[in-house]
Coordinates of C-alpha atoms and ligand atoms in Angstrom, one line a residue:
M1 CA -2.1 -4.4 33.9
L2 CA -0.4 -4.2 31.0
F3 CA 3.3 -2.1 31.1
F4 CA 4.8 -1.4 27.9
G5 CA 8.5 -0.2 27.5
T6 CA 8.8 2.8 25.0
G7 CA 10.3 0.9 22.7
K8 CA 13.7 1.4 23.5
G9 CA 14.1 -2.2 23.7
G10 CA 11.5 -2.2 27.1
D11 CA 9.6 -4.9 27.3
K12 CA 5.9 -6.3 28.6
S13 CA 6.3 -7.2 32.2
G14 CA 2.4 -8.9 32.3
K15 CA 2.2 -13.0 30.5
E16 CA -1.2 -11.5 28.5
K17 CA -0.9 -11.3 24.9
L18 CA -1.0 -7.2 23.5
T19 CA -4.2 -6.9 22.5
L20 CA -5.8 -3.9 19.8
K21 CA -7.3 -1.8 22.5
D22 CA -3.7 -1.6 23.8
V23 CA -2.1 -0.3 21.1
A24 CA -5.1 2.4 21.0
E25 CA -4.0 3.1 24.5
L26 CA -0.2 3.1 23.7
I27 CA -1.3 5.7 20.4
W28 CA -3.0 8.2 22.7
K29 CA -0.9 8.1 25.3
K30 CA 1.8 9.0 23.3
E31 CA 3.7 6.1 23.7
C32 CA 3.8 5.3 20.0
Q33 CA 4.4 8.5 17.6
R34 CA 7.0 7.5 14.9
I35 CA 4.1 4.7 13.1
V36 CA 5.4 2.7 9.8
V37 CA 2.5 1.4 7.3
M38 CA 3.0 -1.3 5.1
V39 CA -0.4 -1.8 2.9
G40 CA -1.1 -4.1 -0.2
A41 CA -3.6 -4.5 -2.8
G42 CA -6.1 -6.0 0.1
L43 CA -6.3 -2.1 1.4
S44 CA -7.6 -1.0 -1.9
T45 CA -10.3 -4.3 -3.1
P46 CA -13.0 -2.1 -0.9
S47 CA -12.1 -0.1 -3.8
G48 CA -13.3 -2.0 -6.1
I49 CA -9.5 -2.7 -7.3
P50 CA -9.0 -6.6 -7.3
D51 CA -6.3 -7.6 -5.6
F52 CA -3.5 -10.2 -6.9
R53 CA -3.7 -13.7 -5.0
S54 CA -7.2 -14.1 -3.6
P55 CA -8.8 -17.0 -4.4
G56 CA -11.2 -16.4 -7.7
S57 CA -11.5 -12.5 -7.3
G58 CA -8.0 -11.8 -7.4
L59 CA -6.3 -10.4 -10.7
Y60 CA -3.8 -13.5 -10.7
S61 CA -7.3 -15.4 -11.3
N62 CA -8.6 -13.4 -13.8
L63 CA -6.4 -13.1 -16.4
Q64 CA -7.5 -15.5 -19.1
Q65 CA -8.4 -12.6 -21.2
Y66 CA -4.7 -12.2 -21.7
N67 CA -3.6 -15.3 -22.8
I68 CA -0.8 -14.4 -21.0
P69 CA 1.5 -17.6 -20.1
Y70 CA 1.6 -17.7 -16.4
P71 CA -0.4 -14.1 -14.0
E72 CA 3.3 -12.8 -13.1
A73 CA 3.9 -12.8 -16.8
I74 CA 1.9 -9.3 -16.7
F75 CA 5.0 -8.2 -14.9
E76 CA 8.1 -9.6 -16.7
L77 CA 10.1 -7.1 -18.9
H78 CA 11.0 -9.9 -21.4
Y79 CA 7.0 -10.5 -22.1
F80 CA 6.2 -7.2 -22.4
F81 CA 8.7 -6.7 -24.7
H82 CA 7.3 -9.3 -26.2
N83 CA 4.1 -8.4 -26.3
P84 CA 3.0 -5.4 -24.2
K85 CA -0.4 -5.6 -24.4
P86 CA -1.7 -7.4 -22.1
F87 CA 0.2 -5.1 -19.0
F88 CA -1.8 -1.7 -20.8
M89 CA -5.2 -3.6 -20.6
L90 CA -4.8 -3.9 -17.2
S91 CA -3.2 -0.3 -16.8
K92 CA -6.4 0.8 -18.2
E93 CA -8.2 -0.6 -15.2
L94 CA -5.9 0.5 -12.4
Y95 CA -5.2 3.5 -14.0
P96 CA -5.2 6.6 -11.3
G97 CA -8.8 8.3 -12.3
N98 CA -11.2 5.4 -11.8
Y99 CA -11.7 4.4 -7.9
R100 CA -11.6 6.7 -4.4
P101 CA -9.8 6.0 -1.5
N102 CA -12.0 4.1 1.2
Y103 CA -12.0 4.3 5.3
A104 CA -8.8 2.5 5.4
H105 CA -7.1 4.4 2.9
Y106 CA -8.6 8.1 5.1
F107 CA -7.5 6.5 8.6
L108 CA -3.7 6.4 7.6
R109 CA -4.5 10.2 5.8
L110 CA -5.5 10.7 9.7
L111 CA -2.3 9.1 10.9
F112 CA -0.4 11.5 8.9
D113 CA -3.0 14.5 10.1
K114 CA -1.6 14.0 13.9
G115 CA 1.9 13.8 12.8
L116 CA 2.0 9.9 13.6
L117 CA 2.6 8.6 10.8
L118 CA 6.1 8.3 10.0
R119 CA 5.8 6.6 6.5
L120 CA 3.8 4.9 4.3
Y121 CA 5.5 1.9 2.3
T122 CA 2.8 0.8 -0.4
Q123 CA 2.8 -1.9 -3.0
N124 CA -0.4 -0.1 -4.8
I125 CA 0.1 1.4 -8.1
D126 CA -3.2 2.4 -8.0
G127 CA -2.3 6.1 -6.3
L128 CA -5.0 6.2 -3.6
E129 CA -2.6 6.7 -0.9
R130 CA -2.0 9.8 -2.8
V131 CA -5.5 10.8 -3.6
A132 CA -6.0 10.6 0.7
G133 CA -4.0 13.3 1.3
I134 CA -1.0 11.6 1.9
P135 CA 2.0 14.0 0.8
P136 CA 4.7 12.3 -1.1
D137 CA 7.5 13.1 1.2
K138 CA 5.7 10.3 3.9
L139 CA 5.2 7.5 0.6
V140 CA 7.0 5.0 -0.3
E141 CA 5.9 3.5 -3.5
A142 CA 7.4 0.8 -3.4
H143 CA 6.1 -1.2 -6.3
G144 CA 6.4 2.2 -8.7
T145 CA 3.5 4.8 -9.8
F146 CA 1.6 5.4 -12.6
A147 CA 2.4 8.6 -11.6
T148 CA 5.8 9.1 -14.4
A149 CA 6.5 6.8 -17.1
T150 CA 9.9 6.4 -18.9
C151 CA 10.8 6.0 -22.5
T152 CA 12.1 1.7 -22.8
V153 CA 14.7 2.9 -25.5
C154 CA 15.7 6.5 -25.0
R155 CA 14.9 6.7 -21.2
R156 CA 13.4 9.8 -21.3
S157 CA 10.9 10.4 -18.4
Y158 CA 7.3 11.8 -18.7
P159 CA 4.3 12.5 -16.2
G160 CA 2.3 9.4 -16.5
E161 CA -0.9 11.6 -17.5
D162 CA 0.7 12.5 -21.1
F163 CA -0.3 8.8 -22.1
R164 CA -3.6 8.5 -20.3
G165 CA -5.4 9.1 -23.2
D166 CA -3.3 6.4 -25.4
V167 CA -4.2 4.1 -22.4
M168 CA -7.7 4.5 -22.7
A169 CA -8.2 4.4 -26.2
E170 CA -6.1 0.9 -26.0
K171 CA -3.0 2.4 -27.5
I172 CA 0.7 1.3 -26.7
P173 CA 1.7 4.5 -25.5
K174 CA 4.6 6.3 -27.8
C175 CA 8.1 8.2 -27.1
P176 CA 7.6 11.5 -28.6
V177 CA 10.9 11.9 -29.3
C178 CA 12.4 8.2 -30.2
T179 CA 9.0 6.3 -30.9
G180 CA 10.0 3.9 -28.6
I181 CA 7.5 2.1 -26.1
V182 CA 6.6 4.3 -22.9
K183 CA 6.2 2.1 -20.2
P184 CA 4.7 3.5 -16.6
D185 CA 7.3 3.6 -13.8
I186 CA 5.4 -0.1 -12.2
V187 CA 8.1 -1.7 -11.0
F188 CA 8.4 -5.2 -13.1
F189 CA 9.9 -8.4 -11.2
G190 CA 14.0 -8.4 -11.5
E191 CA 13.4 -4.4 -12.1
E192 CA 15.0 -2.5 -9.1
L193 CA 13.1 -0.5 -6.9
P194 CA 12.4 3.0 -6.3
H195 CA 15.5 4.5 -4.4
R196 CA 12.8 6.2 -2.0
F197 CA 12.6 2.3 -0.8
F198 CA 15.8 2.5 1.0
L199 CA 14.4 4.7 3.4
H200 CA 13.6 1.5 5.4
V201 CA 17.0 1.5 7.0
T202 CA 16.4 4.4 9.2
D203 CA 12.4 4.0 9.0
F204 CA 12.2 0.7 10.2
P205 CA 14.5 1.4 13.7
M206 CA 13.5 4.4 14.2
A207 CA 9.6 3.0 14.5
D208 CA 7.9 2.2 17.6
L209 CA 4.4 0.2 16.1
L210 CA 4.2 -0.9 12.7
F211 CA 0.9 -1.3 10.9
I212 CA 0.5 -4.4 8.4
I213 CA -2.7 -3.6 6.2
G214 CA -3.8 -6.1 2.9
T215 CA -1.4 -7.7 2.2
S216 CA -0.2 -11.6 1.7
L217 CA 3.6 -10.7 2.1
E218 CA 4.7 -13.1 -0.6
V219 CA 6.7 -10.7 -2.3
E220 CA 10.5 -9.6 -1.9
P221 CA 12.5 -7.3 -1.1
F222 CA 9.0 -5.9 0.1
A223 CA 7.7 -8.6 2.9
S224 CA 11.2 -8.6 4.8
L225 CA 10.4 -5.0 6.0
A226 CA 7.8 -6.5 8.5
G227 CA 10.8 -8.2 10.3
A228 CA 12.6 -5.3 10.3
V229 CA 11.4 -3.0 13.3
R230 CA 12.6 -3.7 16.6
S231 CA 11.7 -6.9 18.9
S232 CA 9.5 -4.7 21.1
V233 CA 8.0 -3.0 18.5
P234 CA 4.6 -3.6 18.5
R235 CA 3.4 -5.0 15.0
V236 CA -0.6 -5.2 13.8
L237 CA -2.0 -6.7 11.5
I238 CA -5.3 -6.0 9.7
N239 CA -5.8 -8.3 7.1
R240 CA -8.2 -11.7 6.3
D241 CA -5.6 -14.2 7.0
L242 CA -2.7 -14.5 9.2
V243 CA 0.4 -14.1 6.4
G244 CA 4.0 -13.9 6.7
P245 CA 6.2 -13.8 10.2
F246 CA 2.3 -13.9 12.0
A247 CA 1.7 -16.8 11.0
Y248 CA 5.0 -18.8 11.1
Q249 CA 6.5 -16.6 13.7
P250 CA 4.4 -15.0 16.1
Q251 CA 6.5 -12.3 18.3
Q252 CA 4.9 -11.2 21.7
N253 CA 3.9 -8.1 20.7
D254 CA 2.7 -8.9 17.3
V255 CA -1.8 -7.7 17.2
A256 CA -3.7 -9.5 14.3
E257 CA -6.9 -8.4 13.6
L258 CA -8.3 -10.8 11.3
G259 CA -11.2 -10.6 9.0
D260 CA -12.2 -7.3 6.7
V261 CA -9.7 -4.6 6.4
I262 CA -12.4 -2.0 7.1
S263 CA -13.9 -3.5 10.1
G264 CA -10.5 -4.2 11.2
V265 CA -9.5 -1.0 11.0
E266 CA -13.0 0.6 11.8
R267 CA -12.1 -1.6 15.4
V268 CA -8.9 0.5 15.9
V269 CA -10.5 3.6 15.2
E270 CA -13.2 3.1 17.6
F271 CA -10.4 2.4 20.3
L272 CA -8.8 5.8 19.3
G273 CA -11.8 7.7 20.0
W274 CA -11.3 9.1 16.7
K275 CA -14.8 8.0 14.7
E276 CA -16.3 11.4 14.4
E277 CA -12.9 13.1 13.6
L278 CA -12.5 10.8 10.7
Q279 CA -16.1 11.2 9.5
E280 CA -16.0 14.4 9.1
L281 CA -12.4 14.3 7.2
I282 CA -13.8 11.8 4.9
K283 CA -16.7 13.7 4.7
K284 CA -14.8 16.6 3.6
E285 CA -12.4 14.8 1.2
K286 CA -15.9 13.4 -0.9
E287 CA -16.7 16.9 -1.7
K288 CA -13.7 17.7 -3.3
L289 CA -13.5 14.7 -4.9
D290 CA -17.0 15.1 -6.4
A291 CA -16.1 19.4 -6.8
K292 CA -13.0 17.6 -9.1
D293 CA -15.2 15.5 -10.9
K294 CA -17.7 17.7 -11.6
Ligands
APR301 N1 -9.7 -7.3 3.6 C1 -8.7 -8.3 4.4 N2 -8.2 -8.5 3.8 C2 -8.0 -8.3 2.6 C3 -8.9 -7.5 1.5 C4 -10.1 -7.3 2.4 N3 -10.9 -6.9 1.9 N4 -8.9 -8.1 0.3 C5 -7.9 -8.6 0.3 N5 -7.3 -9.2 1.4 C6 -5.8 -9.9 1.7 C7 -6.0 -11.2 1.0 O1 -6.5 -12.3 1.8 C8 -4.5 -11.2 0.7 O2 -4.0 -11.5 2.2 O3 -4.9 -8.8 1.4 C9 -4.2 -9.8 0.8 C10 -3.4 -9.4 -0.6 O4 -2.6 -10.3 -0.7 P1 -2.2 -10.3 -2.7 O5 -3.2 -10.3 -3.7 O6 -1.5 -10.7 -2.8 O7 -1.6 -8.7 -2.6 P2 -0.4 -8.1 -2.2 O8 0.4 -8.6 -0.9 O9 -0.1 -6.4 -2.7 O10 0.6 -8.3 -3.3 C11 2.2 -8.1 -3.5 O11 2.4 -8.6 -5.4 O12 2.6 -9.4 -7.8 C12 3.0 -8.2 -7.1 O13 3.6 -6.5 -7.5 C13 2.0 -7.4 -7.1 O14 2.5 -5.2 -5.3 C14 2.1 -6.4 -5.6 C15 2.6 -7.5 -4.9
ZN302 ZN1 12.4 7.5 -26.2

């Protein structure tokens, strides 16, 4: 029989490895109620949005058309001021409104609906967590968002929606006040992360369960959060491959569910007995989005 402390320094008495089923048991026995989730681009590939580093399909292997010096330049300020076009071409592809949340997004929404989601930290800029109905106060969009945009000259802030037309028409958005280039509030390499990122200082020590879904954990300071929960707290990785501390420093309470993100999430949902409830939620949300698209 597996004994698992309630996360207050409690520790597994048995020698057996924690399994996904054990984690599901901790959730429905309410031993885990403050769940923090960290996600990356792998969460949204089933929605049709390429990730960054998957060989071949990842964005960073498909930027030839923009003839930029190296992939990350597309998110670098000095290159942006030299030539903003590649970033805006990419923005046209990624702009919210062209894609829909997938099964895994709605699992995270169900965690929220059940009062189990302490916070969702996302590196994604597709905004699909909001579209899935997770409220902004439960979200930390660590690498920014298209929801707002800032003039690079006078620093005025605008709703991202104001420039959707320009981006879709492949026109560089200009500030109506000073005519400076307006950049969506996507965090570029070297830029400050949003202030909300610093909620991690209290969220991670409070967490009693951590899910890490669809990320290579290659980019700091986001990646280090994976090591910020207490050592007794289970960490569940749902990802195609072992990444970050799951690869180089696995802990006793780590669970790695490797493979496709949707099948991994389906297994968790199955163990939790939430299958029908989640299907119902997805059906309702799809009807809402269809009505909006009319
Ligand atoms: N199922 C399971 N895993 C998947 C799937 C899938 N369908 N699709 C992708 N993955 C995995 C990949 O194998 C990889 O481990 O998700 C991870 C995605 O990693 P990245 O492409 O590096 O994306 P991410 O971790 O979000 O990148 C972080 O890099 O350039 C920056 O700002 C950018 O936010 C981004 C950051
Ligand atoms: Zn301006």
